[in-house]
A tleap script that builds the chain and sets N, CA, C and O, in Angstrom:
source leaprc.protein.ff14SB
mol = sequence {
  NVAL GLU GLN HIE GLY VAL VAL ASP GLY ILE
  TYR ARG LEU SER GLY VAL SER SER ASN ILE
  GLN ARG LEU ARG ALA GLU PHE GLU ALA GLN
  ARG SER PRO GLU LEU ALA ARG PRO VAL TYR
  LEU GLN ASP VAL HIE CYS VAL SER SER LEU
  CYS LYS ALA TYR CYS ARG GLU LEU PRO ASN
  PRO LEU LEU THR TYR GLN LEU TYR ASP LYS
  PHE ALA ASP ALA VAL ALA ILE GLN MET GLU
  GLU ALA ARG LEU VAL LYS ILE LYS GLU VAL
  LEU LYS GLU LEU PRO VAL PRO HIE TYR CARG
}
set mol.1.N position { -4.642 -57.965 -10.939 }
set mol.1.CA position { -4.723 -59.319 -10.416 }
set mol.1.C position { -5.191 -59.286 -8.960 }
set mol.1.O position { -6.089 -60.035 -8.577 }
set mol.2.N position { -4.588 -58.425 -8.160 }
set mol.2.CA position { -4.968 -58.361 -6.754 }
set mol.2.C position { -6.404 -57.868 -6.578 }
set mol.2.O position { -7.099 -58.306 -5.661 }
set mol.3.N position { -6.848 -56.972 -7.438 }
set mol.3.CA position { -8.179 -56.403 -7.312 }
set mol.3.C position { -9.271 -57.398 -7.719 }
set mol.3.O position { -10.329 -57.452 -7.092 }
set mol.4.N position { -9.012 -58.187 -8.774 }
set mol.4.CA position { -10.050 -59.077 -9.300 }
set mol.4.C position { -9.695 -60.551 -9.175 }
set mol.4.O position { -10.495 -61.412 -9.539 }
set mol.5.N position { -8.527 -60.846 -8.675 }
set mol.5.CA position { -8.065 -62.223 -8.708 }
set mol.5.C position { -7.965 -62.917 -7.375 }
set mol.5.O position { -7.073 -63.741 -7.174 }
set mol.6.N position { -8.852 -62.606 -6.466 }
set mol.6.CA position { -8.798 -63.251 -5.164 }
set mol.6.C position { -9.436 -64.631 -5.293 }
set mol.6.O position { -10.563 -64.868 -4.856 }
set mol.7.N position { -8.675 -65.527 -5.906 }
set mol.7.CA position { -9.082 -66.909 -6.082 }
set mol.7.C position { -7.897 -67.787 -5.716 }
set mol.7.O position { -6.752 -67.337 -5.738 }
set mol.8.N position { -8.174 -69.033 -5.383 }
set mol.8.CA position { -7.095 -69.955 -5.030 }
set mol.8.C position { -6.151 -70.172 -6.191 }
set mol.8.O position { -6.579 -70.332 -7.334 }
set mol.9.N position { -4.878 -70.176 -5.893 }
set mol.9.CA position { -3.862 -70.527 -6.877 }
set mol.9.C position { -3.652 -69.513 -7.966 }
set mol.9.O position { -3.239 -69.879 -9.066 }
set mol.10.N position { -3.922 -68.237 -7.703 }
set mol.10.CA position { -3.863 -67.229 -8.757 }
set mol.10.C position { -2.501 -67.192 -9.439 }
set mol.10.O position { -2.433 -66.989 -10.651 }
set mol.11.N position { -1.434 -67.381 -8.705 }
set mol.11.CA position { -0.110 -67.361 -9.324 }
set mol.11.C position { 0.401 -68.778 -9.589 }
set mol.11.O position { 1.490 -68.952 -10.137 }
set mol.12.N position { -0.369 -69.775 -9.209 }
set mol.12.CA position { 0.028 -71.166 -9.410 }
set mol.12.C position { -0.634 -71.766 -10.650 }
set mol.12.O position { -0.016 -72.554 -11.367 }
set mol.13.N position { -1.883 -71.396 -10.900 }
set mol.13.CA position { -2.626 -71.958 -12.027 }
set mol.13.C position { -2.405 -71.128 -13.285 }
set mol.13.O position { -2.218 -69.913 -13.222 }
set mol.14.N position { -2.430 -71.802 -14.418 }
set mol.14.CA position { -2.240 -71.118 -15.702 }
set mol.14.C position { -3.572 -70.667 -16.279 }
set mol.14.O position { -4.616 -71.274 -16.040 }
set mol.15.N position { -3.507 -69.590 -17.041 }
set mol.15.CA position { -4.688 -69.116 -17.747 }
set mol.15.C position { -4.857 -69.858 -19.059 }
set mol.15.O position { -4.026 -70.684 -19.435 }
set mol.16.N position { -5.939 -69.554 -19.743 }
set mol.16.CA position { -6.213 -70.141 -21.055 }
set mol.16.C position { -5.187 -69.585 -22.041 }
set mol.16.O position { -4.996 -68.372 -22.127 }
set mol.17.N position { -4.532 -70.468 -22.779 }
set mol.17.CA position { -3.437 -70.085 -23.674 }
set mol.17.C position { -3.839 -69.004 -24.670 }
set mol.17.O position { -3.079 -68.064 -24.901 }
set mol.18.N position { -5.012 -69.125 -25.255 }
set mol.18.CA position { -5.448 -68.125 -26.246 }
set mol.18.C position { -5.632 -66.754 -25.591 }
set mol.18.O position { -5.347 -65.729 -26.211 }
set mol.19.N position { -6.106 -66.731 -24.342 }
set mol.19.CA position { -6.262 -65.460 -23.636 }
set mol.19.C position { -4.903 -64.849 -23.298 }
set mol.19.O position { -4.729 -63.633 -23.376 }
set mol.20.N position { -3.952 -65.687 -22.925 }
set mol.20.CA position { -2.600 -65.204 -22.617 }
set mol.20.C position { -1.979 -64.593 -23.866 }
set mol.20.O position { -1.386 -63.517 -23.797 }
set mol.21.N position { -2.109 -65.266 -25.006 }
set mol.21.CA position { -1.546 -64.757 -26.251 }
set mol.21.C position { -2.231 -63.465 -26.687 }
set mol.21.O position { -1.572 -62.550 -27.178 }
set mol.22.N position { -3.551 -63.385 -26.510 }
set mol.22.CA position { -4.297 -62.172 -26.848 }
set mol.22.C position { -3.811 -61.010 -25.973 }
set mol.22.O position { -3.590 -59.905 -26.467 }
set mol.23.N position { -3.651 -61.266 -24.690 }
set mol.23.CA position { -3.196 -60.222 -23.771 }
set mol.23.C position { -1.769 -59.794 -24.092 }
set mol.23.O position { -1.450 -58.606 -24.044 }
set mol.24.N position { -0.912 -60.756 -24.420 }
set mol.24.CA position { 0.469 -60.428 -24.800 }
set mol.24.C position { 0.478 -59.518 -26.036 }
set mol.24.O position { 1.214 -58.533 -26.087 }
set mol.25.N position { -0.341 -59.860 -27.016 }
set mol.25.CA position { -0.411 -59.064 -28.247 }
set mol.25.C position { -0.910 -57.651 -27.945 }
set mol.25.O position { -0.416 -56.684 -28.525 }
set mol.26.N position { -1.876 -57.526 -27.051 }
set mol.26.CA position { -2.374 -56.203 -26.687 }
set mol.26.C position { -1.295 -55.381 -25.985 }
set mol.26.O position { -1.145 -54.190 -26.259 }
set mol.27.N position { -0.551 -56.005 -25.088 }
set mol.27.CA position { 0.535 -55.285 -24.411 }
set mol.27.C position { 1.587 -54.831 -25.419 }
set mol.27.O position { 2.082 -53.707 -25.347 }
set mol.28.N position { 1.919 -55.703 -26.347 }
set mol.28.CA position { 2.939 -55.356 -27.340 }
set mol.28.C position { 2.463 -54.251 -28.272 }
set mol.28.O position { 3.267 -53.433 -28.717 }
set mol.29.N position { 1.171 -54.214 -28.575 }
set mol.29.CA position { 0.636 -53.213 -29.499 }
set mol.29.C position { 0.276 -51.902 -28.804 }
set mol.29.O position { 0.538 -50.824 -29.339 }
set mol.30.N position { -0.322 -51.987 -27.615 }
set mol.30.CA position { -0.862 -50.787 -26.965 }
set mol.30.C position { -0.077 -50.345 -25.734 }
set mol.30.O position { -0.167 -49.187 -25.326 }
set mol.31.N position { 0.676 -51.240 -25.152 }
set mol.31.CA position { 1.419 -50.961 -23.920 }
set mol.31.C position { 0.522 -50.865 -22.684 }
set mol.31.O position { 1.024 -50.919 -21.562 }
set mol.32.N position { -0.790 -50.725 -22.866 }
set mol.32.CA position { -1.681 -50.580 -21.721 }
set mol.32.C position { -3.070 -51.123 -22.051 }
set mol.32.O position { -4.004 -50.341 -22.233 }
set mol.33.N position { -3.223 -52.436 -22.133 }
set mol.33.CA position { -4.537 -53.002 -22.481 }
set mol.33.C position { -5.552 -52.814 -21.348 }
set mol.33.O position { -5.181 -52.594 -20.196 }
set mol.34.N position { -6.803 -52.904 -21.690 }
set mol.34.CA position { -7.889 -52.767 -20.728 }
set mol.34.C position { -8.083 -54.110 -20.010 }
set mol.34.O position { -8.700 -55.032 -20.544 }
set mol.35.N position { -7.547 -54.196 -18.805 }
set mol.35.CA position { -7.596 -55.459 -18.062 }
set mol.35.C position { -8.962 -55.730 -17.443 }
set mol.35.O position { -9.202 -56.824 -16.933 }
set mol.36.N position { -9.860 -54.747 -17.480 }
set mol.36.CA position { -11.206 -54.940 -16.941 }
set mol.36.C position { -12.167 -55.526 -17.975 }
set mol.36.O position { -13.359 -55.669 -17.703 }
set mol.37.N position { -11.652 -55.865 -19.160 }
set mol.37.CA position { -12.505 -56.504 -20.169 }
set mol.37.C position { -13.004 -57.842 -19.632 }
set mol.37.O position { -12.270 -58.530 -18.923 }
set mol.38.N position { -14.227 -58.219 -19.955 }
set mol.38.CA position { -14.793 -59.471 -19.440 }
set mol.38.C position { -13.912 -60.699 -19.702 }
set mol.38.O position { -13.836 -61.589 -18.856 }
set mol.39.N position { -13.252 -60.758 -20.854 }
set mol.39.CA position { -12.436 -61.927 -21.160 }
set mol.39.C position { -11.318 -62.110 -20.133 }
set mol.39.O position { -10.967 -63.239 -19.791 }
set mol.40.N position { -10.760 -61.001 -19.641 }
set mol.40.CA position { -9.677 -61.084 -18.661 }
set mol.40.C position { -10.204 -61.220 -17.236 }
set mol.40.O position { -9.560 -61.839 -16.390 }
set mol.41.N position { -11.369 -60.645 -16.973 }
set mol.41.CA position { -11.963 -60.801 -15.646 }
set mol.41.C position { -12.437 -62.239 -15.424 }
set mol.41.O position { -12.396 -62.743 -14.302 }
set mol.42.N position { -12.884 -62.892 -16.489 }
set mol.42.CA position { -13.335 -64.276 -16.381 }
set mol.42.C position { -12.156 -65.239 -16.290 }
set mol.42.O position { -12.293 -66.340 -15.758 }
set mol.43.N position { -11.017 -64.833 -16.801 }
set mol.43.CA position { -9.812 -65.678 -16.770 }
set mol.43.C position { -8.658 -64.854 -16.211 }
set mol.43.O position { -7.688 -64.562 -16.911 }
set mol.44.N position { -8.778 -64.485 -14.940 }
set mol.44.CA position { -7.746 -63.650 -14.322 }
set mol.44.C position { -6.401 -64.385 -14.291 }
set mol.44.O position { -5.352 -63.756 -14.155 }
set mol.45.N position { -6.434 -65.714 -14.416 }
set mol.45.CA position { -5.191 -66.485 -14.446 }
set mol.45.C position { -4.340 -66.142 -15.668 }
set mol.45.O position { -3.120 -66.302 -15.635 }
set mol.46.N position { -4.975 -65.670 -16.752 }
set mol.46.CA position { -4.182 -65.310 -17.928 }
set mol.46.C position { -3.312 -64.097 -17.631 }
set mol.46.O position { -2.212 -63.983 -18.172 }
set mol.47.N position { -3.781 -63.193 -16.785 }
set mol.47.CA position { -3.001 -62.017 -16.422 }
set mol.47.C position { -1.799 -62.430 -15.580 }
set mol.47.O position { -0.679 -61.988 -15.837 }
set mol.48.N position { -2.026 -63.269 -14.583 }
set mol.48.CA position { -0.905 -63.724 -13.744 }
set mol.48.C position { 0.050 -64.606 -14.549 }
set mol.48.O position { 1.258 -64.576 -14.315 }
set mol.49.N position { -0.468 -65.383 -15.483 }
set mol.49.CA position { 0.397 -66.218 -16.323 }
set mol.49.C position { 1.309 -65.370 -17.193 }
set mol.49.O position { 2.490 -65.681 -17.350 }
set mol.50.N position { 0.762 -64.292 -17.762 }
set mol.50.CA position { 1.578 -63.408 -18.588 }
set mol.50.C position { 2.623 -62.690 -17.738 }
set mol.50.O position { 3.753 -62.489 -18.183 }
set mol.51.N position { 2.258 -62.309 -16.539 }
set mol.51.CA position { 3.203 -61.661 -15.624 }
set mol.51.C position { 4.365 -62.615 -15.308 }
set mol.51.O position { 5.525 -62.204 -15.326 }
set mol.52.N position { 4.060 -63.864 -15.025 }
set mol.52.CA position { 5.110 -64.857 -14.740 }
set mol.52.C position { 5.978 -65.084 -15.977 }
set mol.52.O position { 7.199 -65.194 -15.865 }
set mol.53.N position { 5.357 -65.154 -17.155 }
set mol.53.CA position { 6.123 -65.350 -18.391 }
set mol.53.C position { 7.067 -64.175 -18.623 }
set mol.53.O position { 8.215 -64.371 -19.022 }
set mol.54.N position { 6.596 -62.972 -18.379 }
set mol.54.CA position { 7.432 -61.778 -18.536 }
set mol.54.C position { 8.667 -61.877 -17.641 }
set mol.54.O position { 9.786 -61.628 -18.089 }
set mol.55.N position { 8.459 -62.236 -16.395 }
set mol.55.CA position { 9.586 -62.352 -15.460 }
set mol.55.C position { 10.555 -63.454 -15.885 }
set mol.55.O position { 11.770 -63.290 -15.770 }
set mol.56.N position { 10.026 -64.570 -16.374 }
set mol.56.CA position { 10.890 -65.672 -16.835 }
set mol.56.C position { 11.729 -65.284 -18.037 }
set mol.56.O position { 12.853 -65.762 -18.192 }
set mol.57.N position { 11.190 -64.419 -18.891 }
set mol.57.CA position { 11.855 -64.065 -20.145 }
set mol.57.C position { 12.809 -62.875 -20.029 }
set mol.57.O position { 13.466 -62.516 -21.006 }
set mol.58.N position { 12.893 -62.269 -18.864 }
set mol.58.CA position { 13.829 -61.163 -18.684 }
set mol.58.C position { 15.258 -61.647 -18.909 }
set mol.58.O position { 15.596 -62.754 -18.490 }
set mol.59.N position { 16.105 -60.852 -19.556 }
set mol.59.CA position { 17.487 -61.278 -19.778 }
set mol.59.C position { 18.271 -61.424 -18.473 }
set mol.59.O position { 19.161 -62.269 -18.374 }
set mol.60.N position { 17.949 -60.623 -17.497 }
set mol.60.CA position { 18.558 -60.723 -16.172 }
set mol.60.C position { 17.398 -60.771 -15.171 }
set mol.60.O position { 16.575 -59.856 -15.148 }
set mol.61.N position { 17.317 -61.807 -14.354 }
set mol.61.CA position { 16.186 -61.934 -13.424 }
set mol.61.C position { 16.064 -60.733 -12.487 }
set mol.61.O position { 17.026 -59.997 -12.271 }
set mol.62.N position { 14.874 -60.551 -11.941 }
set mol.62.CA position { 14.648 -59.435 -11.019 }
set mol.62.C position { 15.614 -59.464 -9.839 }
set mol.62.O position { 16.066 -58.413 -9.384 }
set mol.63.N position { 15.930 -60.643 -9.345 }
set mol.63.CA position { 16.858 -60.747 -8.218 }
set mol.63.C position { 18.298 -60.922 -8.684 }
set mol.63.O position { 19.172 -61.145 -7.846 }
set mol.64.N position { 18.574 -60.835 -9.920 }
set mol.64.CA position { 19.863 -60.854 -10.614 }
set mol.64.C position { 20.740 -62.073 -10.310 }
set mol.64.O position { 20.785 -62.582 -9.190 }
set mol.65.N position { 21.423 -62.509 -11.351 }
set mol.65.CA position { 22.366 -63.621 -11.211 }
set mol.65.C position { 23.492 -63.259 -10.248 }
set mol.65.O position { 23.976 -64.104 -9.495 }
set mol.66.N position { 23.902 -61.994 -10.281 }
set mol.66.CA position { 25.029 -61.551 -9.472 }
set mol.66.C position { 24.733 -61.642 -7.972 }
set mol.66.O position { 25.649 -61.836 -7.172 }
set mol.67.N position { 23.478 -61.503 -7.592 }
set mol.67.CA position { 23.124 -61.531 -6.169 }
set mol.67.C position { 22.523 -62.863 -5.725 }
set mol.67.O position { 22.106 -63.004 -4.576 }
set mol.68.N position { 22.479 -63.826 -6.620 }
set mol.68.CA position { 21.840 -65.110 -6.306 }
set mol.68.C position { 22.416 -65.748 -5.041 }
set mol.68.O position { 21.667 -66.147 -4.149 }
set mol.69.N position { 23.740 -65.844 -4.964 }
set mol.69.CA position { 24.366 -66.491 -3.800 }
set mol.69.C position { 24.065 -65.738 -2.508 }
set mol.69.O position { 23.856 -66.353 -1.463 }
set mol.70.N position { 24.044 -64.413 -2.579 }
set mol.70.CA position { 23.733 -63.624 -1.385 }
set mol.70.C position { 22.288 -63.850 -0.936 }
set mol.70.O position { 22.019 -63.944 0.262 }
set mol.71.N position { 21.362 -63.936 -1.884 }
set mol.71.CA position { 19.977 -64.222 -1.525 }
set mol.71.C position { 19.853 -65.624 -0.929 }
set mol.71.O position { 19.152 -65.825 0.062 }
set mol.72.N position { 20.537 -66.589 -1.540 }
set mol.72.CA position { 20.493 -67.962 -1.034 }
set mol.72.C position { 21.041 -68.031 0.394 }
set mol.72.O position { 20.468 -68.702 1.253 }
set mol.73.N position { 22.138 -67.343 0.637 }
set mol.73.CA position { 22.707 -67.316 1.989 }
set mol.73.C position { 21.746 -66.649 2.974 }
set mol.73.O position { 21.600 -67.100 4.109 }
set mol.74.N position { 21.102 -65.587 2.538 }
set mol.74.CA position { 20.194 -64.852 3.419 }
set mol.74.C position { 18.995 -65.705 3.826 }
set mol.74.O position { 18.624 -65.726 5.000 }
set mol.75.N position { 18.392 -66.399 2.882 }
set mol.75.CA position { 17.200 -67.190 3.230 }
set mol.75.C position { 17.551 -68.439 4.029 }
set mol.75.O position { 16.673 -69.055 4.632 }
set mol.76.N position { 18.817 -68.816 4.038 }
set mol.76.CA position { 19.238 -69.995 4.801 }
set mol.76.C position { 19.464 -69.696 6.280 }
set mol.76.O position { 19.636 -70.621 7.074 }
set mol.77.N position { 19.465 -68.428 6.658 }
set mol.77.CA position { 19.666 -68.051 8.062 }
set mol.77.C position { 18.476 -68.552 8.882 }
set mol.77.O position { 17.322 -68.331 8.515 }
set mol.78.N position { 18.765 -69.219 9.980 }
set mol.78.CA position { 17.720 -69.847 10.794 }
set mol.78.C position { 16.879 -68.850 11.584 }
set mol.78.O position { 15.659 -68.994 11.658 }
set mol.79.N position { 17.511 -67.851 12.168 }
set mol.79.CA position { 16.771 -66.892 12.997 }
set mol.79.C position { 16.012 -65.920 12.090 }
set mol.79.O position { 16.609 -65.253 11.245 }
set mol.80.N position { 14.707 -65.849 12.274 }
set mol.80.CA position { 13.864 -65.068 11.374 }
set mol.80.C position { 14.265 -63.596 11.310 }
set mol.80.O position { 14.354 -63.027 10.222 }
set mol.81.N position { 14.503 -62.984 12.449 }
set mol.81.CA position { 14.845 -61.561 12.459 }
set mol.81.C position { 16.153 -61.309 11.714 }
set mol.81.O position { 16.243 -60.367 10.926 }
set mol.82.N position { 17.159 -62.134 11.952 }
set mol.82.CA position { 18.452 -61.981 11.272 }
set mol.82.C position { 18.296 -62.240 9.772 }
set mol.82.O position { 18.929 -61.575 8.952 }
set mol.83.N position { 17.448 -63.212 9.420 }
set mol.83.CA position { 17.201 -63.524 8.006 }
set mol.83.C position { 16.592 -62.320 7.291 }
set mol.83.O position { 17.021 -61.959 6.195 }
set mol.84.N position { 15.581 -61.699 7.923 }
set mol.84.CA position { 14.930 -60.540 7.319 }
set mol.84.C position { 15.888 -59.363 7.170 }
set mol.84.O position { 15.848 -58.661 6.160 }
set mol.85.N position { 16.736 -59.141 8.151 }
set mol.85.CA position { 17.727 -58.068 8.071 }
set mol.85.C position { 18.657 -58.312 6.888 }
set mol.85.O position { 18.939 -57.397 6.115 }
set mol.86.N position { 19.135 -59.551 6.748 }
set mol.86.CA position { 20.066 -59.880 5.660 }
set mol.86.C position { 19.389 -59.745 4.300 }
set mol.86.O position { 19.989 -59.224 3.359 }
set mol.87.N position { 18.154 -60.206 4.189 }
set mol.87.CA position { 17.422 -60.088 2.920 }
set mol.87.C position { 17.270 -58.615 2.547 }
set mol.87.O position { 17.463 -58.250 1.388 }
set mol.88.N position { 16.926 -57.769 3.515 }
set mol.88.CA position { 16.796 -56.332 3.239 }
set mol.88.C position { 18.116 -55.736 2.782 }
set mol.88.O position { 18.136 -54.878 1.899 }
set mol.89.N position { 19.220 -56.181 3.374 }
set mol.89.CA position { 20.539 -55.693 2.963 }
set mol.89.C position { 20.823 -56.062 1.512 }
set mol.89.O position { 21.317 -55.239 0.741 }
set mol.90.N position { 20.513 -57.289 1.149 }
set mol.90.CA position { 20.763 -57.743 -0.220 }
set mol.90.C position { 19.836 -57.016 -1.193 }
set mol.90.O position { 20.258 -56.653 -2.291 }
set mol.91.N position { 18.590 -56.801 -0.806 }
set mol.91.CA position { 17.656 -56.070 -1.671 }
set mol.91.C position { 18.181 -54.680 -2.011 }
set mol.91.O position { 17.966 -54.190 -3.119 }
set mol.92.N position { 18.858 -54.050 -1.077 }
set mol.92.CA position { 19.409 -52.717 -1.310 }
set mol.92.C position { 20.532 -52.730 -2.339 }
set mol.92.O position { 20.891 -51.681 -2.874 }
set mol.93.N position { 21.088 -53.903 -2.623 }
set mol.93.CA position { 22.144 -54.022 -3.629 }
set mol.93.C position { 21.602 -54.184 -5.046 }
set mol.93.O position { 22.362 -54.127 -6.013 }
set mol.94.N position { 20.299 -54.385 -5.170 }
set mol.94.CA position { 19.701 -54.550 -6.496 }
set mol.94.C position { 19.877 -53.282 -7.320 }
set mol.94.O position { 19.919 -52.183 -6.766 }
set mol.95.N position { 19.981 -53.422 -8.633 }
set mol.95.CA position { 20.005 -52.238 -9.488 }
set mol.95.C position { 18.716 -51.445 -9.290 }
set mol.95.O position { 17.667 -52.024 -9.012 }
set mol.96.N position { 18.791 -50.144 -9.430 }
set mol.96.CA position { 17.637 -49.268 -9.179 }
set mol.96.C position { 16.386 -49.719 -9.942 }
set mol.96.O position { 15.316 -49.759 -9.334 }
set mol.97.N position { 16.454 -50.062 -11.239 }
set mol.97.CA position { 15.223 -50.477 -11.932 }
set mol.97.C position { 14.588 -51.737 -11.339 }
set mol.97.O position { 13.389 -51.956 -11.509 }
set mol.98.N position { 15.369 -52.563 -10.651 }
set mol.98.CA position { 14.840 -53.796 -10.062 }
set mol.98.C position { 14.238 -53.541 -8.690 }
set mol.98.O position { 13.473 -54.367 -8.192 }
set mol.99.N position { 14.559 -52.442 -8.088 }
set mol.99.CA position { 14.214 -52.188 -6.694 }
set mol.99.C position { 12.962 -51.336 -6.511 }
set mol.99.O position { 12.410 -51.297 -5.411 }
set mol.100.N position { 12.508 -50.664 -7.540 }
set mol.100.CA position { 11.367 -49.745 -7.400 }
set mol.100.C position { 10.172 -50.376 -6.801 }
set mol.100.O position { 9.147 -49.717 -6.628 }
savepdb mol mol.pdb
quit
């Protein structure tokens, strides 16, 4: 996405539904589809749409339910430097698979 998707709204706009479903099927069947295929390069939004769908469908979000309140408290800090320090502290509490 970053290499070929330097367009406005890449993570905001949705891709073509049929392309998203095709890409999902390829990931499920092959685990590593060829993202440089013309169909995906012409509709790079389908790649970002599938990535967002994957994150939405996780049983436990990347930032975890358990740390939600800590993240909310951290981003509410007014002073930018203190906010960043607190966010980094909370990030270190994430489970290892979420932190890589």
